[in-house]
Amino acid sequence: MHVYIHVPFCARRCSYCDFAIAVRREVPSRRFVEAVLQEWEHWQGHLAWVESPAIDTVYFGGGTPSRLQPGAIADLMAGLLRRRQMTVGAEVTLEANPDDVTPAAAAAWSAAGINRISLGVQSFDPSVLTWMHRTHTAEQVAPAVEAVRSAGISDVSLDLIFGLPAALERDWARDLASAFALAPDHLSLYGLTVEDHTPLGRWTERGEVAPVDEERYAAEFLVAHGELEGHGYEHYEVSNAARPGRRARHNSAYWRRAPFIGIGPSAHSGLGRERRWNVRDWAAYDRASAEGTSLVAGAEELTDEAVALEEVYLALRTSEGLPAGRLPPETVAAWQEAGWSGSDGDGRVRLTPEGWLRLDALVAAAAA
Ligand code: SF4
């Protein structure tokens, strides 16, 4: 079983972000712990059928989980463990922003059971960080990594964003080199997307920012792929790469369609065919929790077709690929011919980096 806890609090909204967040100067850590553990209690009756009731991964995502008081992380972990055991060697990840990482905080997270940190770096370029409305500086990243490792948390992942508007003159190769210099165990590389209702969406609508063109986006993705392979990382999923043995087990569970429980505002859960999601806003979640009313905003039962499509989409995201028999032979042949997929002779179709750049279109075509 895999547990995701959505911590919505952020110091301010980044220019590109449309996640479910709550901007707070003072984070209501106590109240958050109470509400989340109350939801965890509600889940227990629903989990009776889950084959393996032990927790294999926990992921504190956000938002900015590192803005919770460190004691709150310990209380959340203790609350989870009151009801379920952890598997031996369970992966417990905390997303953190570099400016929140101090030696004391890292030591407290480690003592609470956190054994993996995903650090939201995004860029090492000061002007890019300012444009993104990030709260940290480039100089804070290396000390943050050092503090985490000194606290005994050896598994460190860095997030970077590529595909920024050309006008920013961001040097992607230099940012990649700065990341490799820190020898992270794992890297997540996300392409910038322009979402409505974000500062970036408004800048774009007003014509103040020109979104990156497809060619530059593709070129940066392919540069990253080459650099990752050259530095000994396995590019094991379209947006993720790891040193051997350091793949993210939590996210890998999503791609395998393993059961996962999402707790907190906006969190999604998937148990077999069942999908459900919580109310999005912290204020609404907090109120429903206090009143004892339902936290669930919606639910659905996936159809056979939806399950099949999800399986194809998720498998093609990964370097494990998809059994070739799941696709029409002419599709497999056409993709190979175009250089979008390859096969190691084991009967599986694996997208190449060029194929990953067309992932949505290929899946749509395969489903048609
Ligand atoms: S820190 Fe993360 S979740 Fe918070 S506003 Fe920035 S991108 Fe969004």
Short mmCIF file of C-alpha atoms in Angstrom, two decimals, residues 3-365:
data_model
loop_
_atom_site.label_atom_id
_atom_site.label_comp_id
_atom_site.label_asym_id
_atom_site.label_seq_id
_atom_site.Cartn_x
_atom_site.Cartn_y
_atom_site.Cartn_z
CA VAL A 3 0.18 6.66 1.01
CA TYR A 4 0.33 10.21 -0.32
CA ILE A 5 -0.22 13.16 2.03
CA HIS A 6 -0.92 16.51 0.38
CA VAL A 7 0.44 19.42 2.40
CA PRO A 8 -1.01 22.52 0.71
CA PHE A 9 0.88 25.32 2.43
CA CYS A 10 3.26 27.61 0.50
CA ALA A 11 4.93 30.91 1.32
CA ARG A 12 3.68 32.35 -1.98
CA ARG A 13 2.47 31.12 -5.36
CA CYS A 14 5.12 30.41 -7.97
CA SER A 15 4.41 32.05 -11.30
CA TYR A 16 3.63 28.78 -13.13
CA CYS A 17 1.86 26.87 -10.35
CA ASP A 18 -1.76 25.75 -10.48
CA PHE A 19 -1.53 23.14 -7.72
CA ALA A 20 -3.99 23.10 -4.85
CA ILE A 21 -2.13 25.31 -2.40
CA ALA A 22 -2.88 27.64 0.48
CA VAL A 23 -0.57 30.62 0.83
CA ARG A 24 0.08 31.08 4.55
CA ARG A 25 2.65 33.07 6.47
CA GLU A 26 1.86 30.99 9.55
CA VAL A 27 1.28 27.31 8.76
CA PRO A 28 -1.49 25.70 10.89
CA SER A 29 0.57 22.58 11.52
CA ARG A 30 -1.43 21.33 14.53
CA ARG A 31 -4.76 21.63 12.81
CA PHE A 32 -3.38 19.98 9.67
CA VAL A 33 -2.12 16.97 11.63
CA GLU A 34 -5.50 16.56 13.35
CA ALA A 35 -7.44 16.72 10.09
CA VAL A 36 -5.14 14.36 8.20
CA LEU A 37 -5.08 11.77 10.97
CA GLN A 38 -8.86 11.98 11.22
CA GLU A 39 -9.07 11.19 7.51
CA TRP A 40 -6.59 8.32 7.99
CA GLU A 41 -8.93 6.87 10.64
CA HIS A 42 -11.83 7.03 8.19
CA TRP A 43 -9.81 5.14 5.63
CA GLN A 44 -9.27 2.12 7.87
CA GLY A 45 -12.65 0.49 7.26
CA HIS A 46 -12.22 1.01 3.55
CA LEU A 47 -8.86 -0.72 3.46
CA ALA A 48 -9.92 -4.10 4.82
CA TRP A 49 -9.66 -5.75 1.42
CA VAL A 50 -6.24 -4.41 0.46
CA GLU A 51 -4.16 -7.54 0.07
CA SER A 52 -1.02 -6.27 1.73
CA PRO A 53 -2.01 -3.83 4.46
CA ALA A 54 1.55 -2.75 5.27
CA ILE A 55 2.69 0.62 3.95
CA ASP A 56 5.50 0.38 1.42
CA THR A 57 5.88 4.07 0.59
CA VAL A 58 4.78 7.39 2.08
CA TYR A 59 5.06 10.62 0.12
CA PHE A 60 4.60 14.06 1.66
CA GLY A 61 3.88 16.25 -1.38
CA GLY A 62 2.49 19.67 -1.90
CA GLY A 63 2.41 22.52 -1.63
CA THR A 64 5.50 22.71 0.49
CA PRO A 65 5.61 19.97 3.16
CA SER A 66 8.88 21.36 4.50
CA ARG A 67 6.89 24.36 5.78
CA LEU A 68 5.16 22.17 8.36
CA GLN A 69 6.77 22.25 11.77
CA PRO A 70 9.16 19.26 11.88
CA GLY A 71 7.26 17.94 14.91
CA ALA A 72 4.15 17.74 12.75
CA ILE A 73 5.89 15.33 10.36
CA ALA A 74 6.80 13.12 13.33
CA ASP A 75 3.19 13.22 14.57
CA LEU A 76 1.86 12.30 11.13
CA MET A 77 4.26 9.37 10.86
CA ALA A 78 3.34 8.17 14.35
CA GLY A 79 -0.35 8.42 13.44
CA LEU A 80 0.10 6.36 10.28
CA LEU A 81 2.02 3.72 12.24
CA ARG A 82 -0.64 3.46 14.93
CA ARG A 83 -2.85 1.79 12.31
CA ARG A 84 -0.51 0.12 9.84
CA GLN A 85 2.97 -1.33 9.80
CA MET A 86 5.64 -0.18 7.41
CA THR A 87 7.38 -2.73 5.22
CA VAL A 88 11.07 -3.25 5.95
CA GLY A 89 12.96 -0.59 4.02
CA ALA A 90 9.83 1.46 3.27
CA GLU A 91 10.49 4.62 1.24
CA VAL A 92 9.37 7.82 3.01
CA THR A 93 9.77 10.98 0.94
CA LEU A 94 9.36 14.63 1.90
CA GLU A 95 9.22 17.40 -0.70
CA ALA A 96 11.23 20.38 0.52
CA ASN A 97 12.16 23.80 -0.73
CA PRO A 98 15.85 24.65 -0.26
CA ASP A 99 15.15 27.68 1.96
CA ASP A 100 13.35 25.47 4.50
CA VAL A 101 16.23 23.03 4.92
CA THR A 102 18.32 23.68 8.01
CA PRO A 103 20.50 21.14 9.84
CA ALA A 104 17.95 21.10 12.68
CA ALA A 105 14.97 20.56 10.37
CA ALA A 106 16.78 17.82 8.44
CA ALA A 107 17.72 16.07 11.68
CA ALA A 108 14.10 16.22 12.85
CA TRP A 109 12.82 14.83 9.54
CA SER A 110 15.35 12.02 9.70
CA ALA A 111 14.32 11.19 13.27
CA ALA A 112 10.68 11.13 12.14
CA GLY A 113 11.49 8.45 9.56
CA ILE A 114 11.98 10.49 6.41
CA ASN A 115 14.62 8.70 4.30
CA ARG A 116 14.24 10.52 0.99
CA ILE A 117 14.10 14.24 0.18
CA SER A 118 12.82 15.69 -3.06
CA LEU A 119 14.23 19.19 -3.34
CA GLY A 120 12.41 21.79 -5.45
CA VAL A 121 15.40 23.46 -7.13
CA GLN A 122 13.92 24.27 -10.58
CA SER A 123 16.94 26.35 -11.68
CA PHE A 124 20.30 27.65 -10.44
CA ASP A 125 19.89 30.93 -12.33
CA PRO A 126 19.01 33.82 -9.97
CA SER A 127 17.02 35.75 -12.58
CA VAL A 128 15.03 32.63 -13.49
CA LEU A 129 14.27 31.93 -9.82
CA THR A 130 13.02 35.51 -9.45
CA TRP A 131 10.86 35.17 -12.57
CA MET A 132 9.42 31.94 -11.16
CA HIS A 133 8.58 33.67 -7.85
CA ARG A 134 10.59 31.03 -6.03
CA THR A 135 11.39 31.79 -2.40
CA HIS A 136 14.90 30.32 -2.42
CA THR A 137 18.18 31.42 -3.94
CA ALA A 138 20.62 29.37 -6.01
CA GLU A 139 23.15 29.63 -3.16
CA GLN A 140 20.80 27.83 -0.78
CA VAL A 141 20.69 24.59 -2.78
CA ALA A 142 24.14 23.08 -2.03
CA PRO A 143 23.92 23.74 1.75
CA ALA A 144 20.44 22.20 1.74
CA VAL A 145 21.73 19.02 0.08
CA GLU A 146 24.63 18.94 2.54
CA ALA A 147 22.30 19.37 5.53
CA VAL A 148 20.04 16.57 4.35
CA ARG A 149 22.94 14.16 3.83
CA SER A 150 24.57 15.11 7.13
CA ALA A 151 21.31 14.25 8.87
CA GLY A 152 21.58 10.72 7.49
CA ILE A 153 19.06 11.08 4.66
CA SER A 154 21.09 9.61 1.84
CA ASP A 155 18.48 9.57 -0.92
CA VAL A 156 18.23 13.01 -2.51
CA SER A 157 16.22 13.96 -5.58
CA LEU A 158 16.34 17.34 -7.33
CA ASP A 159 13.50 18.85 -9.41
CA LEU A 160 14.34 21.06 -12.40
CA ILE A 161 12.05 22.75 -14.90
CA PHE A 162 12.95 23.06 -18.59
CA GLY A 163 11.23 24.59 -21.59
CA LEU A 164 11.27 28.15 -20.25
CA PRO A 165 10.48 31.12 -22.49
CA ALA A 166 13.45 31.97 -24.73
CA ALA A 167 13.45 35.58 -23.52
CA LEU A 168 14.77 34.42 -20.13
CA GLU A 169 17.96 33.18 -21.85
CA ARG A 170 18.16 30.34 -19.41
CA ASP A 171 21.27 28.18 -19.89
CA TRP A 172 19.79 24.68 -19.55
CA ALA A 173 23.11 22.88 -19.98
CA ARG A 174 24.64 24.95 -17.18
CA ASP A 175 21.72 24.20 -14.85
CA LEU A 176 22.04 20.48 -15.59
CA ALA A 177 25.77 20.67 -14.86
CA SER A 178 25.07 22.44 -11.54
CA ALA A 179 22.65 19.66 -10.62
CA PHE A 180 25.09 16.86 -11.55
CA ALA A 181 27.78 18.58 -9.47
CA LEU A 182 25.66 17.83 -6.39
CA ALA A 183 25.56 14.10 -7.30
CA PRO A 184 21.84 13.63 -6.65
CA ASP A 185 20.49 10.09 -6.48
CA HIS A 186 17.50 11.05 -8.58
CA LEU A 187 16.43 13.86 -10.89
CA SER A 188 12.92 14.90 -11.93
CA LEU A 189 12.81 17.11 -15.02
CA TYR A 190 9.49 18.75 -15.85
CA GLY A 191 8.61 20.77 -18.91
CA LEU A 192 7.00 24.12 -18.15
CA THR A 193 3.30 24.24 -18.99
CA VAL A 194 1.25 27.42 -19.13
CA GLU A 195 -1.90 27.04 -17.02
CA ASP A 196 -4.84 29.44 -16.82
CA HIS A 197 -5.33 31.24 -13.53
CA THR A 198 -1.60 31.47 -12.83
CA PRO A 199 0.59 34.57 -13.13
CA LEU A 200 2.29 32.92 -16.13
CA GLY A 201 -1.10 32.26 -17.72
CA ARG A 202 -2.01 35.94 -17.34
CA TRP A 203 1.38 37.14 -18.65
CA THR A 204 0.95 34.87 -21.67
CA GLU A 205 -2.62 35.99 -22.30
CA ARG A 206 -1.54 39.64 -22.22
CA GLY A 207 1.27 38.85 -24.66
CA GLU A 208 3.98 39.76 -22.15
CA VAL A 209 5.52 36.28 -22.33
CA ALA A 210 5.91 34.10 -25.39
CA PRO A 211 5.69 30.41 -24.44
CA VAL A 212 8.63 28.28 -25.47
CA ASP A 213 8.46 26.93 -28.99
CA GLU A 214 8.26 23.18 -29.54
CA GLU A 215 11.72 22.96 -31.07
CA ARG A 216 13.46 24.48 -28.08
CA TYR A 217 11.39 22.32 -25.70
CA ALA A 218 12.33 19.17 -27.62
CA ALA A 219 16.00 20.19 -27.87
CA GLU A 220 16.24 20.71 -24.10
CA PHE A 221 14.53 17.38 -23.38
CA LEU A 222 16.95 15.56 -25.68
CA VAL A 223 19.97 17.37 -24.20
CA ALA A 224 18.82 16.29 -20.75
CA HIS A 225 18.39 12.69 -21.88
CA GLY A 226 21.92 12.59 -23.29
CA GLU A 227 23.42 14.19 -20.19
CA LEU A 228 21.56 11.83 -17.87
CA GLU A 229 22.82 8.77 -19.71
CA GLY A 230 26.32 10.25 -19.86
CA HIS A 231 26.35 10.74 -16.09
CA GLY A 232 25.20 7.17 -15.39
CA TYR A 233 21.54 7.85 -14.68
CA GLU A 234 18.74 5.60 -15.91
CA HIS A 235 16.08 7.70 -17.64
CA TYR A 236 13.40 5.32 -16.40
CA GLU A 237 10.29 7.44 -16.91
CA VAL A 238 9.55 10.37 -19.18
CA SER A 239 10.23 12.92 -16.40
CA ASN A 240 12.45 10.94 -14.05
CA ALA A 241 15.98 9.56 -13.93
CA ALA A 242 17.89 7.78 -11.19
CA ARG A 243 21.17 6.24 -10.31
CA PRO A 244 20.88 2.42 -10.42
CA GLY A 245 18.82 1.26 -7.45
CA ARG A 246 17.46 4.74 -6.68
CA ARG A 247 14.26 4.86 -8.69
CA ALA A 248 11.34 6.46 -6.85
CA ARG A 249 9.30 3.58 -5.51
CA HIS A 250 6.29 5.75 -4.69
CA ASN A 251 5.86 7.16 -8.17
CA SER A 252 6.71 3.79 -9.69
CA ALA A 253 3.71 2.40 -7.81
CA TYR A 254 1.44 4.87 -9.63
CA TRP A 255 2.82 3.75 -12.97
CA ARG A 256 2.20 0.09 -12.01
CA ARG A 257 -1.37 0.98 -10.93
CA ALA A 258 -0.70 -0.31 -7.40
CA PRO A 259 -3.25 0.75 -4.72
CA PHE A 260 -2.61 4.24 -3.38
CA ILE A 261 -4.35 6.36 -0.81
CA GLY A 262 -4.28 10.13 -0.98
CA ILE A 263 -4.94 12.10 2.18
CA GLY A 264 -5.36 15.86 2.53
CA PRO A 265 -6.98 18.53 0.38
CA SER A 266 -7.21 17.67 -3.35
CA ALA A 267 -5.52 14.29 -2.82
CA HIS A 268 -6.52 11.49 -5.19
CA SER A 269 -6.79 7.80 -4.32
CA GLY A 270 -6.85 4.72 -6.52
CA LEU A 271 -7.86 1.28 -5.30
CA GLY A 272 -8.32 -1.10 -8.19
CA ARG A 273 -10.90 0.50 -10.46
CA GLU A 274 -12.07 2.95 -7.82
CA ARG A 275 -10.88 6.54 -8.05
CA ARG A 276 -11.79 9.23 -5.56
CA TRP A 277 -10.56 12.70 -4.79
CA ASN A 278 -10.90 15.11 -1.92
CA VAL A 279 -12.17 18.69 -1.82
CA ARG A 280 -9.49 20.92 -3.29
CA ASP A 281 -9.16 23.89 -0.95
CA TRP A 282 -7.58 23.69 2.46
CA ALA A 283 -10.29 25.93 3.96
CA ALA A 284 -13.08 23.64 2.68
CA TYR A 285 -11.18 20.51 3.76
CA ASP A 286 -10.54 21.98 7.20
CA ARG A 287 -14.20 22.95 7.61
CA ALA A 288 -15.51 19.55 6.48
CA SER A 289 -13.07 17.82 8.78
CA ALA A 290 -14.16 19.95 11.77
CA GLU A 291 -17.85 19.38 10.99
CA GLY A 292 -17.40 15.67 10.35
CA THR A 293 -18.86 15.88 6.84
CA SER A 294 -17.44 14.11 3.79
CA LEU A 295 -14.03 15.18 2.51
CA VAL A 296 -14.65 13.46 -0.81
CA ALA A 297 -15.37 15.78 -3.75
CA GLY A 298 -15.87 13.05 -6.34
CA ALA A 299 -15.46 9.37 -7.19
CA GLU A 300 -15.69 7.14 -10.20
CA GLU A 301 -15.36 3.51 -11.19
CA LEU A 302 -13.09 3.08 -14.20
CA THR A 303 -14.57 1.25 -17.18
CA ASP A 304 -12.68 -1.57 -18.93
CA GLU A 305 -11.76 0.88 -21.67
CA ALA A 306 -10.47 3.47 -19.20
CA VAL A 307 -8.37 0.84 -17.40
CA ALA A 308 -6.89 -0.36 -20.70
CA LEU A 309 -6.06 3.19 -21.79
CA GLU A 310 -4.49 3.98 -18.43
CA GLU A 311 -2.37 0.83 -18.60
CA VAL A 312 -1.07 1.75 -22.05
CA TYR A 313 -0.39 5.38 -21.11
CA LEU A 314 1.39 4.55 -17.85
CA ALA A 315 3.46 1.72 -19.31
CA LEU A 316 4.64 3.84 -22.23
CA ARG A 317 5.74 6.56 -19.80
CA THR A 318 8.31 4.15 -18.39
CA SER A 319 11.42 2.47 -19.72
CA GLU A 320 9.78 -0.90 -18.93
CA GLY A 321 7.44 -0.24 -21.83
CA LEU A 322 4.38 -2.19 -22.87
CA PRO A 323 3.93 -5.78 -24.14
CA ALA A 324 3.88 -5.41 -27.92
CA GLY A 325 0.72 -7.52 -28.08
CA ARG A 326 -1.22 -4.63 -26.51
CA LEU A 327 -0.80 -2.60 -29.71
CA PRO A 328 -1.73 -3.33 -33.33
CA PRO A 329 1.35 -4.73 -35.16
CA GLU A 330 1.14 -1.95 -37.75
CA THR A 331 1.32 0.67 -34.99
CA VAL A 332 4.42 -0.98 -33.50
CA ALA A 333 6.03 -1.13 -36.93
CA ALA A 334 5.19 2.50 -37.72
CA TRP A 335 6.60 3.75 -34.41
CA GLN A 336 9.82 1.79 -34.88
CA GLU A 337 10.15 3.06 -38.43
CA ALA A 338 9.77 6.65 -37.22
CA GLY A 339 12.30 6.15 -34.41
CA TRP A 340 9.68 6.69 -31.71
CA SER A 341 9.99 3.25 -30.17
CA GLY A 342 12.43 0.41 -29.90
CA SER A 343 12.52 -3.07 -28.46
CA ASP A 344 15.19 -5.11 -26.72
CA GLY A 345 13.91 -8.25 -28.41
CA ASP A 346 11.86 -9.15 -25.35
CA GLY A 347 8.47 -8.46 -26.89
CA ARG A 348 8.04 -5.07 -25.22
CA VAL A 349 7.59 -1.70 -26.89
CA ARG A 350 9.69 1.04 -25.33
CA LEU A 351 9.38 4.64 -26.39
CA THR A 352 12.61 6.40 -27.31
CA PRO A 353 13.17 9.99 -26.07
CA GLU A 354 11.77 11.16 -29.43
CA GLY A 355 8.71 9.00 -28.74
CA TRP A 356 8.33 10.40 -25.22
CA LEU A 357 8.15 13.87 -26.75
CA ARG A 358 5.02 12.64 -28.59
CA LEU A 359 3.64 10.52 -25.74
CA ASP A 360 0.12 11.97 -25.62
CA ALA A 361 -0.33 11.87 -29.38
CA LEU A 362 0.98 8.31 -29.64
CA VAL A 363 -1.29 7.04 -26.87
CA ALA A 364 -4.26 8.83 -28.46
CA ALA A 365 -3.46 7.28 -31.82
#
